[in-house]
mmCIF file of C-alpha atoms and ligand atoms in Angstrom:
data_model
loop_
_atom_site.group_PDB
_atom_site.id
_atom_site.type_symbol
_atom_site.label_atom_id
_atom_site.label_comp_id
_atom_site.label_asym_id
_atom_site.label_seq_id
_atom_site.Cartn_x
_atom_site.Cartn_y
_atom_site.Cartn_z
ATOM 1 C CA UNK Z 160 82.265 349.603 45.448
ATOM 2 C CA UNK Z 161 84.954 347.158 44.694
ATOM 3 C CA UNK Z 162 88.052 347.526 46.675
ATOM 4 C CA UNK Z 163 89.620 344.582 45.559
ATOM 5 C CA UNK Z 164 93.595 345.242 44.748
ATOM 6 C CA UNK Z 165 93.900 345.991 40.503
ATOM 7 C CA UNK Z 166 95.514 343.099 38.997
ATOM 8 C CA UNK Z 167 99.247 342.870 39.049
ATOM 9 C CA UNK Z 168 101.930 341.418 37.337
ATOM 10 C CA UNK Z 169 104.940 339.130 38.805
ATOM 11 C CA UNK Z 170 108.340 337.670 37.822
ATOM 12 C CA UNK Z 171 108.917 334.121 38.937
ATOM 13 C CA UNK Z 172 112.691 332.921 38.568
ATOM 14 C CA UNK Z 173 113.636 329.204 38.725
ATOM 15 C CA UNK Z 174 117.659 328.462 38.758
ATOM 16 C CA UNK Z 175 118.087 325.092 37.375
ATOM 17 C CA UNK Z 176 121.327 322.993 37.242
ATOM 18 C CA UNK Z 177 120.406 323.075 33.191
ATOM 19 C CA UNK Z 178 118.206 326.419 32.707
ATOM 20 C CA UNK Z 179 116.955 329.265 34.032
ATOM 21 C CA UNK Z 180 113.183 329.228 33.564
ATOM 22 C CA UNK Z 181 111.099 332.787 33.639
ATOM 23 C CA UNK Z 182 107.222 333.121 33.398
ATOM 24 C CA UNK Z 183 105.435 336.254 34.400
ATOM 25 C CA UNK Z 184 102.261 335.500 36.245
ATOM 26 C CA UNK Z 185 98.999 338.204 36.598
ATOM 27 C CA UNK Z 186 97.354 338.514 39.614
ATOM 28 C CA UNK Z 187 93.917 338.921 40.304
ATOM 29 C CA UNK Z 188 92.863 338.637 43.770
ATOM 30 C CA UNK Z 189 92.983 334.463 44.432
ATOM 31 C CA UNK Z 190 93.430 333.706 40.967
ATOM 32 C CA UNK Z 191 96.894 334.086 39.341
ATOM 33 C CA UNK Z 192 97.658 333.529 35.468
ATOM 34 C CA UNK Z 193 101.068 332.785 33.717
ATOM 35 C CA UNK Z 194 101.221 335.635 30.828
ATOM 36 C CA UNK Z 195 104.553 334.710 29.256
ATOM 37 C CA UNK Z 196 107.601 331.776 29.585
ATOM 38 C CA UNK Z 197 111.087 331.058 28.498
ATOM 39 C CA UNK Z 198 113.942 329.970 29.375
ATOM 40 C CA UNK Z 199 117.810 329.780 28.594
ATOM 41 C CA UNK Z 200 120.653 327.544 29.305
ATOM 42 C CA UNK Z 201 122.658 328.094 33.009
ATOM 43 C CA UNK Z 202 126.206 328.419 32.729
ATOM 44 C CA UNK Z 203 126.620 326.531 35.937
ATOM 45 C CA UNK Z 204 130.012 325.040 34.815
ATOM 46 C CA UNK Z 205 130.943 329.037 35.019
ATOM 47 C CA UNK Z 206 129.613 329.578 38.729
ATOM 48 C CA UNK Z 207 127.651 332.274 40.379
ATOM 49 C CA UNK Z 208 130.223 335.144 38.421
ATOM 50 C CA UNK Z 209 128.414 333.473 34.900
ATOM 51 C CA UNK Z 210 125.002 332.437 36.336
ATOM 52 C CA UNK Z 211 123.998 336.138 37.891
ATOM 53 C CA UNK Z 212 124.459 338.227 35.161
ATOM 54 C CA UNK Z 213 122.648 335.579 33.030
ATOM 55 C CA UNK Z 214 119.604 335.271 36.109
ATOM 56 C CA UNK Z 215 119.690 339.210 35.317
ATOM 57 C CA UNK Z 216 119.604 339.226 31.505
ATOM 58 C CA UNK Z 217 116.889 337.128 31.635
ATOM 59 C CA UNK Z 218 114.633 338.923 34.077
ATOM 60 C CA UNK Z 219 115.365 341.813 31.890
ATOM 61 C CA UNK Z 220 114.158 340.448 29.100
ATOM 62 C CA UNK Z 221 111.526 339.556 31.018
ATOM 63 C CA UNK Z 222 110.812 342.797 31.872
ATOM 64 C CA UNK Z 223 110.784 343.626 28.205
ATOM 65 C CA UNK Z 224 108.554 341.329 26.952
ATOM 66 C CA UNK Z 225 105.891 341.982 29.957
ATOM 67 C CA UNK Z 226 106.236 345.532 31.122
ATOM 68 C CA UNK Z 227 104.195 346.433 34.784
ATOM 69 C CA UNK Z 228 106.004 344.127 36.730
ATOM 70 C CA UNK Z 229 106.254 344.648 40.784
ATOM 71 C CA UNK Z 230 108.446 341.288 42.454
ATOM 72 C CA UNK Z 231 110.670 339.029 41.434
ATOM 73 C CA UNK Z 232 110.784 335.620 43.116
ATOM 74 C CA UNK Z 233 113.584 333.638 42.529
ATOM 75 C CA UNK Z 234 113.820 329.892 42.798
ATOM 76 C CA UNK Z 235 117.136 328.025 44.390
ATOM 77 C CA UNK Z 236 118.016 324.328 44.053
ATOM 78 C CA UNK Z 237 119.120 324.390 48.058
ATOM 79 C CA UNK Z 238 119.575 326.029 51.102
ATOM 80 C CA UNK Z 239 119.319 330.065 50.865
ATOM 81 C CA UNK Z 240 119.431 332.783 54.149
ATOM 82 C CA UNK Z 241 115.544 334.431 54.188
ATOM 83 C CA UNK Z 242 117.006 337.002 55.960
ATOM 84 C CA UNK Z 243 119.885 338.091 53.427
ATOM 85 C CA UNK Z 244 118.985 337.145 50.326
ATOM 86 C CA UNK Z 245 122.225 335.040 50.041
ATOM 87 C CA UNK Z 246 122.718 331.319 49.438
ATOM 88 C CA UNK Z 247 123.789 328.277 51.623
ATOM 89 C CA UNK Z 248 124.210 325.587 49.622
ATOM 90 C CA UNK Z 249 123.325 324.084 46.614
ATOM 91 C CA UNK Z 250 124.128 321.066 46.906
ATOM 92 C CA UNK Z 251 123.879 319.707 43.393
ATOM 93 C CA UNK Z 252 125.996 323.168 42.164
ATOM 94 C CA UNK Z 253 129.678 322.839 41.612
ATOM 95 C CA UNK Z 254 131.074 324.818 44.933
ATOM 96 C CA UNK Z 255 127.682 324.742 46.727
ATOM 97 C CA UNK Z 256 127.377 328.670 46.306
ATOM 98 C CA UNK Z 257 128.182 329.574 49.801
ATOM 99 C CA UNK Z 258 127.363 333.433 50.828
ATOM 100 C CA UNK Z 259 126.061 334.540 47.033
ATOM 101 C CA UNK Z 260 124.160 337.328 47.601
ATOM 102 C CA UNK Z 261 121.141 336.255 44.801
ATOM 103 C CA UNK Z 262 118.282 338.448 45.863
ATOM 104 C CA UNK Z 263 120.332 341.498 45.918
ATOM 105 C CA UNK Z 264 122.119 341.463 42.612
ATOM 106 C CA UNK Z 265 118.817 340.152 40.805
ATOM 107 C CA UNK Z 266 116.313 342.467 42.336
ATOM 108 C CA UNK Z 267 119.564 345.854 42.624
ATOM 109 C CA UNK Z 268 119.596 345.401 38.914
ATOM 110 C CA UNK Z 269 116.162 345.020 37.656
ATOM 111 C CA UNK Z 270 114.852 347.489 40.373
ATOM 112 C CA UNK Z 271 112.626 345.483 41.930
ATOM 113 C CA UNK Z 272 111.802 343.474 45.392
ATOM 114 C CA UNK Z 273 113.337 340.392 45.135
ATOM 115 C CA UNK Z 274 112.617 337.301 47.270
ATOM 116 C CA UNK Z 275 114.170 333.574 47.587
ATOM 117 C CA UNK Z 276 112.359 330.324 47.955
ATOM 118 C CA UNK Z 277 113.889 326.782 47.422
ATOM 119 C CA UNK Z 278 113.115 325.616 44.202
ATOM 120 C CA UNK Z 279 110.782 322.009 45.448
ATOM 121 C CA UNK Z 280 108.955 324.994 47.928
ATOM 122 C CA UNK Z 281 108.159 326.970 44.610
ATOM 123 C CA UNK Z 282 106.836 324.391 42.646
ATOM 124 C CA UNK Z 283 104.788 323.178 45.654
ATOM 125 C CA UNK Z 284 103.581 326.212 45.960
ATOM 126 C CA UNK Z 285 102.190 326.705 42.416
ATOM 127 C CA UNK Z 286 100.999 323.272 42.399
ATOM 128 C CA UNK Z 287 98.779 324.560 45.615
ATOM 129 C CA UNK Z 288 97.697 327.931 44.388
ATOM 130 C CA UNK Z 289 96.816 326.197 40.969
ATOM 131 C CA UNK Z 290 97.772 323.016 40.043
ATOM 132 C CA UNK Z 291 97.517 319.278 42.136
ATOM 133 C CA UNK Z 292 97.361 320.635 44.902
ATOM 134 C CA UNK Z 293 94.258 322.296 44.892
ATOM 135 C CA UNK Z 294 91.681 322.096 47.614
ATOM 136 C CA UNK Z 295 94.301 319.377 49.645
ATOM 137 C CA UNK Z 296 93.687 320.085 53.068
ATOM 138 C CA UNK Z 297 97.652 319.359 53.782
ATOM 139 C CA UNK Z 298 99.663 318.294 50.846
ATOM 140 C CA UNK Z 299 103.286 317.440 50.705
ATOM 141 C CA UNK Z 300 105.346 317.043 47.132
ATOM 142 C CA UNK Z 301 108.696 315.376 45.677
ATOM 143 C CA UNK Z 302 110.359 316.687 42.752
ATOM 144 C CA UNK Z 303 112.270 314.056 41.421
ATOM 145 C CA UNK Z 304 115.562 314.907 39.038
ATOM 146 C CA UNK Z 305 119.013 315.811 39.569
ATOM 147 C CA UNK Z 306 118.602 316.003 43.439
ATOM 148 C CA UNK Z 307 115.218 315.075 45.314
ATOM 149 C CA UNK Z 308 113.114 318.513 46.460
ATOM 150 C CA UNK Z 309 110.368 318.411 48.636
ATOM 151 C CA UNK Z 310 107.883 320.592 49.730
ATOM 152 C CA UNK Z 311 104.916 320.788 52.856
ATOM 153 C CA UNK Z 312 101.937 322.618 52.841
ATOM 154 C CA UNK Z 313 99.489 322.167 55.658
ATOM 155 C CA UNK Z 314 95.935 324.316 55.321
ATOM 156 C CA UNK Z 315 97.115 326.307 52.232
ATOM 157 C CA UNK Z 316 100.297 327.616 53.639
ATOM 158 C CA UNK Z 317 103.874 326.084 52.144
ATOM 159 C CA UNK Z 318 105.705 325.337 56.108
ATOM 160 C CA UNK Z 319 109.142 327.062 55.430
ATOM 161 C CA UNK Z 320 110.246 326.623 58.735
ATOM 162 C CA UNK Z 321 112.485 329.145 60.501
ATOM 163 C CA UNK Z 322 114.823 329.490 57.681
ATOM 164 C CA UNK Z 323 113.293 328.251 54.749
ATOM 165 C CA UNK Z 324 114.318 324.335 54.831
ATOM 166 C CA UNK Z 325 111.207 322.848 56.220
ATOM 167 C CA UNK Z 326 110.124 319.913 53.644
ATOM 168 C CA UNK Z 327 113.534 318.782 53.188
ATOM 169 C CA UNK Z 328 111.916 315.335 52.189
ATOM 170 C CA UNK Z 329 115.192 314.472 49.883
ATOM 171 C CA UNK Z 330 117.256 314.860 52.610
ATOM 172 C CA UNK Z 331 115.709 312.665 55.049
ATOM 173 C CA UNK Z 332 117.686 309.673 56.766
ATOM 174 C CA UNK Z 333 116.646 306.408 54.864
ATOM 175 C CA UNK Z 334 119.310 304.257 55.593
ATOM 176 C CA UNK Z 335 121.761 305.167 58.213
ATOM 177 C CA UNK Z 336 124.725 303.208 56.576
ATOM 178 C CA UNK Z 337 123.454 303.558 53.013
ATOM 179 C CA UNK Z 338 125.255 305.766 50.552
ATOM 180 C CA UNK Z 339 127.120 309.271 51.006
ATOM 181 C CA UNK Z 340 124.611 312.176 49.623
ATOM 182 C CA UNK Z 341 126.238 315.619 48.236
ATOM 183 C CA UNK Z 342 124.640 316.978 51.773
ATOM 184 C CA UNK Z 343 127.540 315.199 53.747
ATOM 185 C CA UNK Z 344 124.611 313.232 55.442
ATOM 186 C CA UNK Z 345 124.818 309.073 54.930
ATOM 187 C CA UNK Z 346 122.056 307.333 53.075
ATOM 188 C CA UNK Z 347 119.495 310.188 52.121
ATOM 189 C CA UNK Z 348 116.554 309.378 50.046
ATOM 190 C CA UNK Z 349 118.424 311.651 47.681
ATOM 191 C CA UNK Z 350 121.377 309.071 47.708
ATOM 192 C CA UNK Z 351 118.651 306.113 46.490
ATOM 193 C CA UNK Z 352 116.289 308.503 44.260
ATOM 194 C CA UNK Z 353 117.908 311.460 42.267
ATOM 195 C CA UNK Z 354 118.323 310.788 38.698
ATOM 196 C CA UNK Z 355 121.659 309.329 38.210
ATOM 197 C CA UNK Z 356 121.072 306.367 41.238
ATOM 198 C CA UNK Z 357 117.907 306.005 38.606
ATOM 199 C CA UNK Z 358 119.982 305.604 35.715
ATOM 200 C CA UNK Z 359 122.722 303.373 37.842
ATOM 201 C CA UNK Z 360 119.943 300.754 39.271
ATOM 202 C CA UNK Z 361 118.511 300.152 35.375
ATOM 203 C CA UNK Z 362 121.891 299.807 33.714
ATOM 204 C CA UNK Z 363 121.253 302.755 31.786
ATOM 205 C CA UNK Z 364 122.963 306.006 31.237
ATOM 206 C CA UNK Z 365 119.906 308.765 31.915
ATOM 207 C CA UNK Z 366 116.892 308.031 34.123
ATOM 208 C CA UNK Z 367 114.550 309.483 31.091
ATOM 209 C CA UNK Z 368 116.344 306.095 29.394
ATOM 210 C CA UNK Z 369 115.621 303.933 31.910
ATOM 211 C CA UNK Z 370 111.578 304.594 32.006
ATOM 212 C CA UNK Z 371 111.674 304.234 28.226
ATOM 213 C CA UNK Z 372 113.286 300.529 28.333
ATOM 214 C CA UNK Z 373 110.731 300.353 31.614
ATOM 215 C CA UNK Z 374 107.941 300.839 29.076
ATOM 216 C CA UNK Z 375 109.312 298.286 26.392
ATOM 217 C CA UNK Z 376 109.636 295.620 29.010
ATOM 218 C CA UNK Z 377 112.793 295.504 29.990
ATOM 219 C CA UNK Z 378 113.578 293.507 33.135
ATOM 220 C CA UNK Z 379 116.395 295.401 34.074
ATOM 221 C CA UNK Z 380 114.918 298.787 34.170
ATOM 222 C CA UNK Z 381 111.684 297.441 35.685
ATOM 223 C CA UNK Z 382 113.767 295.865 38.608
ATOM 224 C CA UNK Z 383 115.676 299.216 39.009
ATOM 225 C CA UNK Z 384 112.784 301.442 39.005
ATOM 226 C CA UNK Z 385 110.916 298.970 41.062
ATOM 227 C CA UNK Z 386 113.747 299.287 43.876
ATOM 228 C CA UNK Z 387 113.607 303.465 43.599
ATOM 229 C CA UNK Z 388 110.116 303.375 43.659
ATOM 230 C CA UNK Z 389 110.320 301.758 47.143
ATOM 231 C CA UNK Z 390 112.539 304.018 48.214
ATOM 232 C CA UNK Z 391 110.891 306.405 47.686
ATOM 233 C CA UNK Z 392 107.417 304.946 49.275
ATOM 234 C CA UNK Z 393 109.708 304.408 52.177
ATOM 235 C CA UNK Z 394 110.020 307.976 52.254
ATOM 236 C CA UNK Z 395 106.671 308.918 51.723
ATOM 237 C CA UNK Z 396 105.200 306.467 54.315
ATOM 238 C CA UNK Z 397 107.922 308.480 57.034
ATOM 239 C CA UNK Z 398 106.146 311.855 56.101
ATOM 240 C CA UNK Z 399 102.515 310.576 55.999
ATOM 241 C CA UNK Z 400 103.554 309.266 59.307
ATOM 242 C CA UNK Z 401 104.451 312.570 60.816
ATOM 243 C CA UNK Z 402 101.832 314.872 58.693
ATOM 244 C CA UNK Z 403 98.955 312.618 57.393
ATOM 245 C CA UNK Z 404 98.646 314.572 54.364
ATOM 246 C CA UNK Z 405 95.629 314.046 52.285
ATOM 247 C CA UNK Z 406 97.346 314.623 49.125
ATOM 248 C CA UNK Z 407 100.681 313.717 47.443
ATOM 249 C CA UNK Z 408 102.087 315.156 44.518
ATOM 250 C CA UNK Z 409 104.885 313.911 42.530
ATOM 251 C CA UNK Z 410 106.866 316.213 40.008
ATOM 252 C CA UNK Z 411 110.383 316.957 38.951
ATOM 253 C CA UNK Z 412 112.077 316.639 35.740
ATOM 254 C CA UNK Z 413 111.819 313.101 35.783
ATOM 255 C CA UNK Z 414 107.768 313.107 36.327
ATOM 256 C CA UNK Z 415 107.417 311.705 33.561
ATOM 257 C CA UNK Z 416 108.554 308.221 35.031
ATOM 258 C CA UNK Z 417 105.445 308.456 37.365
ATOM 259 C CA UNK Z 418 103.378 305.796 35.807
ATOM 260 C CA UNK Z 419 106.296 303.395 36.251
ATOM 261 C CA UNK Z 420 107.072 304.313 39.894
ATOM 262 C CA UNK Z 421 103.931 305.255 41.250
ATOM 263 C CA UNK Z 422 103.373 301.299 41.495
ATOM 264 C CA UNK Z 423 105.960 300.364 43.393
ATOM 265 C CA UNK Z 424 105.621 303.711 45.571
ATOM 266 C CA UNK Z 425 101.973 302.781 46.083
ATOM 267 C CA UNK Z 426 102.985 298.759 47.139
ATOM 268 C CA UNK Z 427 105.571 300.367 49.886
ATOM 269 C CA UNK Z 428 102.763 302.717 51.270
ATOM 270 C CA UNK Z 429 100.453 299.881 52.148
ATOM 271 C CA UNK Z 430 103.167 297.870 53.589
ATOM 272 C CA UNK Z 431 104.288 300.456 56.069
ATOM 273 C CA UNK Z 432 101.465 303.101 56.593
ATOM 274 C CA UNK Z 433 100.112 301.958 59.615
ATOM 275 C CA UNK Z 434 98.316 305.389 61.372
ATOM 276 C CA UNK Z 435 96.114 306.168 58.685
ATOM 277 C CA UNK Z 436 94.056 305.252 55.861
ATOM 278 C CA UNK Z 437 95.563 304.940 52.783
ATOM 279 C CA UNK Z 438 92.370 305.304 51.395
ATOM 280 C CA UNK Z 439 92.421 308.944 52.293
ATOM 281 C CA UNK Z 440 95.342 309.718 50.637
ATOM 282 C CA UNK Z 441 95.699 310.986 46.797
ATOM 283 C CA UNK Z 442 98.679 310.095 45.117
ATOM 284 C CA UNK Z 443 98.846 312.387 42.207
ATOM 285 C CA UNK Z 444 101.552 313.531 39.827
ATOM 286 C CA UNK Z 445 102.010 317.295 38.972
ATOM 287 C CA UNK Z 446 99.931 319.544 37.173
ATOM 288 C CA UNK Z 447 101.602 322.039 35.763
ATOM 289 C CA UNK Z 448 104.745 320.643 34.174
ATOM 290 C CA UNK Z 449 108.269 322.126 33.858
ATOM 291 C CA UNK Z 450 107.033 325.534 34.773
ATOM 292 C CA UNK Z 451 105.576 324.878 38.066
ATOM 293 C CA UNK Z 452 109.014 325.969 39.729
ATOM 294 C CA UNK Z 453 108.927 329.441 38.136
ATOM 295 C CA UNK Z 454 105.323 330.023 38.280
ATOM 296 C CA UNK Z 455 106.026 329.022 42.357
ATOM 297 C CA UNK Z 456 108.884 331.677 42.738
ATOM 298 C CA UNK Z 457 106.141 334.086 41.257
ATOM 299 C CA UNK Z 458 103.995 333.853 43.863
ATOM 300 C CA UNK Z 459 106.402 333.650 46.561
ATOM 301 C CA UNK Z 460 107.776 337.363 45.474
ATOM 302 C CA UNK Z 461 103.950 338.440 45.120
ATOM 303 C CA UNK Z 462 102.954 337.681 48.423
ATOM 304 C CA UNK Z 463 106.186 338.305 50.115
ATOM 305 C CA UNK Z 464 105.895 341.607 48.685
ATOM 306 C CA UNK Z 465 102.370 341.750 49.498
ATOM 307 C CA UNK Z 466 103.314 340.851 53.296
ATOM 308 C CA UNK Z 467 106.375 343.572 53.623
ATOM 309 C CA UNK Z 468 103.942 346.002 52.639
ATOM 310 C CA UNK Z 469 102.178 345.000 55.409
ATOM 311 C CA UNK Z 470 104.226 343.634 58.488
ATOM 312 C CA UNK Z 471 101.684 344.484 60.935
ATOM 313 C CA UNK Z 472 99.259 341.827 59.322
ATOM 314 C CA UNK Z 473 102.063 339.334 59.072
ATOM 315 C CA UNK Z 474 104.307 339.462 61.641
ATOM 316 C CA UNK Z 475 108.390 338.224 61.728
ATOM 317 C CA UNK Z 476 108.574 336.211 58.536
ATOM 318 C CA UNK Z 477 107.555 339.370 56.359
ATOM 319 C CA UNK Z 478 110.205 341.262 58.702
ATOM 320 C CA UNK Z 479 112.549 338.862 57.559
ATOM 321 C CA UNK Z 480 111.832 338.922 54.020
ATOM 322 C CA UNK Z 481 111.462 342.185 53.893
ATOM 323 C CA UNK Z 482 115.454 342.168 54.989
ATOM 324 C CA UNK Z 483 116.107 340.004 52.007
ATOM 325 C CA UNK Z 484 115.028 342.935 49.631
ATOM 326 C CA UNK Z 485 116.808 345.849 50.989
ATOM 327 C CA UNK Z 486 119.911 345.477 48.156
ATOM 328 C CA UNK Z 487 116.865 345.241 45.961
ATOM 329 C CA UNK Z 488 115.048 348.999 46.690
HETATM 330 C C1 LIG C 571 118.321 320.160 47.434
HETATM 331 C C2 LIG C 571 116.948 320.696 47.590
HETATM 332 C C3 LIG C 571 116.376 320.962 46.213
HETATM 333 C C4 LIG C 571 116.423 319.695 45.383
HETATM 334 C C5 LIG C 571 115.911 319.903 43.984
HETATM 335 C C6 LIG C 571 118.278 318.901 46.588
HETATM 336 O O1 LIG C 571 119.538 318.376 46.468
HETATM 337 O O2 LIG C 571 118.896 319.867 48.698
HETATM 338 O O3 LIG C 571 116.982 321.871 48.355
HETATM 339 O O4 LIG C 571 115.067 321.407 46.348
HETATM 340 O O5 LIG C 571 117.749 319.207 45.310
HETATM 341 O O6 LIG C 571 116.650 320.858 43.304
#
């Protein structure tokens, strides 16, 4: 007899700076399929009193439009509390969203378990389950766009760390006297990378601009992109350093601009990589596009929820979790 779980259906949130993104995935045992998508503009001008009834209207409509679902995961651009439900910091929000109690409000009102996860860990995750990352043995990923996300998976499992900030990649030290980053650190790779230090080194007034003159040969843009790029492989060659992934995936908003960076990315690797073979080590951009972020937060709330049902199997972290929900029962 088959005593496989029946399939089951999951909301995946992902707050964005510009929308809020929704997809219901099905689950079936390993294999997990988006059913439906949308999004809607975030009234982040408005802060958290604007954006949570708008995170709530839209996983209600979710709810609607795909009836039978059993978690909602919800996707943060920053730090968040695992244990609350609440958020740290967003850095790239206007007042950073201290102490907002996310999980509670979203999951209270829709009547559902409701998990965080950062936002890069989400889309890392999807991109594991069922996109780039497949079959990596350890991967780690960059979103690039508004800020820098990153994300660390090592033997199919995204590394969250004790609090959820493990694969802070953005935020790592890349020059210790370069420029201030919105963390109150000096000279993250954030401070070199996210979009608008894109836009600044080509002389242009979006990064999605400056790939475009890239592509029609202009010197300017090529020059500026060439200098993120290396940035960025400066980055990359620290964490392939410490992790020796065998698999690198780029994504992000701006993922677009791969082909023109992944050059320049791919020159810095081979002059710093020293421990390991480059030859080993797949640079790939995303697979599954603008949705991996929601599709991410999905699975987070499907196997959080999983784990909480069973704590014995999983130990502290679904303990934890499990916390995060209570304002959600
Ligand atoms: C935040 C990360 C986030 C990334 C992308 C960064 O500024 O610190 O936590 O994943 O932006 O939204």
């Amino acid at each position: 007899m088959d005593d496989r779980p029946p399939p089951s259906r999951h909301l995946g949130l992902d707050l964005g700076g510009t929308n809020i993104k929704w997809v219901v995935v099905e689950r079936d045992g390993d294999d997990w399929r988006p059913l439906e998508r949308d999004h809607v503009a975030t009234p982040t001008a408005d802060g958290p009193d604007a954006v949570l009834p708008r995170l709530v209207a839209v996983g209600a409509e979710a709810l609607a439009r795909c009836p039978g679902v059993g978690s909602v995961g919800i996707g943060v651009p920053g730090l968040y509390d695992p244990a609350t439900g609440t958020t740290r910091f967003l850095v790239n929000f206007p007042g950073g969203w201290p102490g907002v109690p996310v999980a509670g409000a979203v999951g209270g009102a829709l009547g559902l378990p409701a998990f965080l996860i950062n936002d890069a860990r989400a889309f890392g995750l999807a991109e594991l389950r069922l996109g780039a990352g497949r079959g990596a043995s350890s991967m780690i990923g960059l979103t690039l766009g508004t800020g820098i996300g990153g994300v660390i998976a090592m033997d199919g499992v995204v590394v969250q760390g004790h609090d959820g900030t493990a694969g802070e990649i953005g935020h790592q030290t890349i020059d210790p006297d370069g420029p201030w980053c919105g963390c109150g650190n000096r000279g993250c790779l954030e401070a070199f990378a996210r979009a608008d230090q894109i836009a600044a080194a080509c002389g242009t007034s979006t990064a999605e601009e400056a790939v475009a003159r890239a592509r029609d040969g202009d010197g300017r843009a090529i020059e500026g992109l060439a200098q993120i790029g290396r940035y960025l492989g400066i980055g990359i060659a620290n964490m392939i350093a410490v992790l020796s992934p065998d698999r690198i995936v780029i994504g992000g908003g701006i993922a677009a601009a791969a082909d023109v960076l992944l050059v320049p990315i791919r020159d810095e690797l081979r002059r710093r990589v020293r421990t390991t073979s480059l030859g080993a080590v797949e640079l790939v951009t995303a697979e599954l596009g603008t949705w991996a972020g929601a599709i991410g937060a999905a699975i987070h709330g499907a196997e959080t929820a999983a784990a909480a049902d069973h704590p014995a199997a999983t130990g502290k972290g679904a303990a934890a979790d499990r916390h995060a929900s209570v304002g959600a029962r």
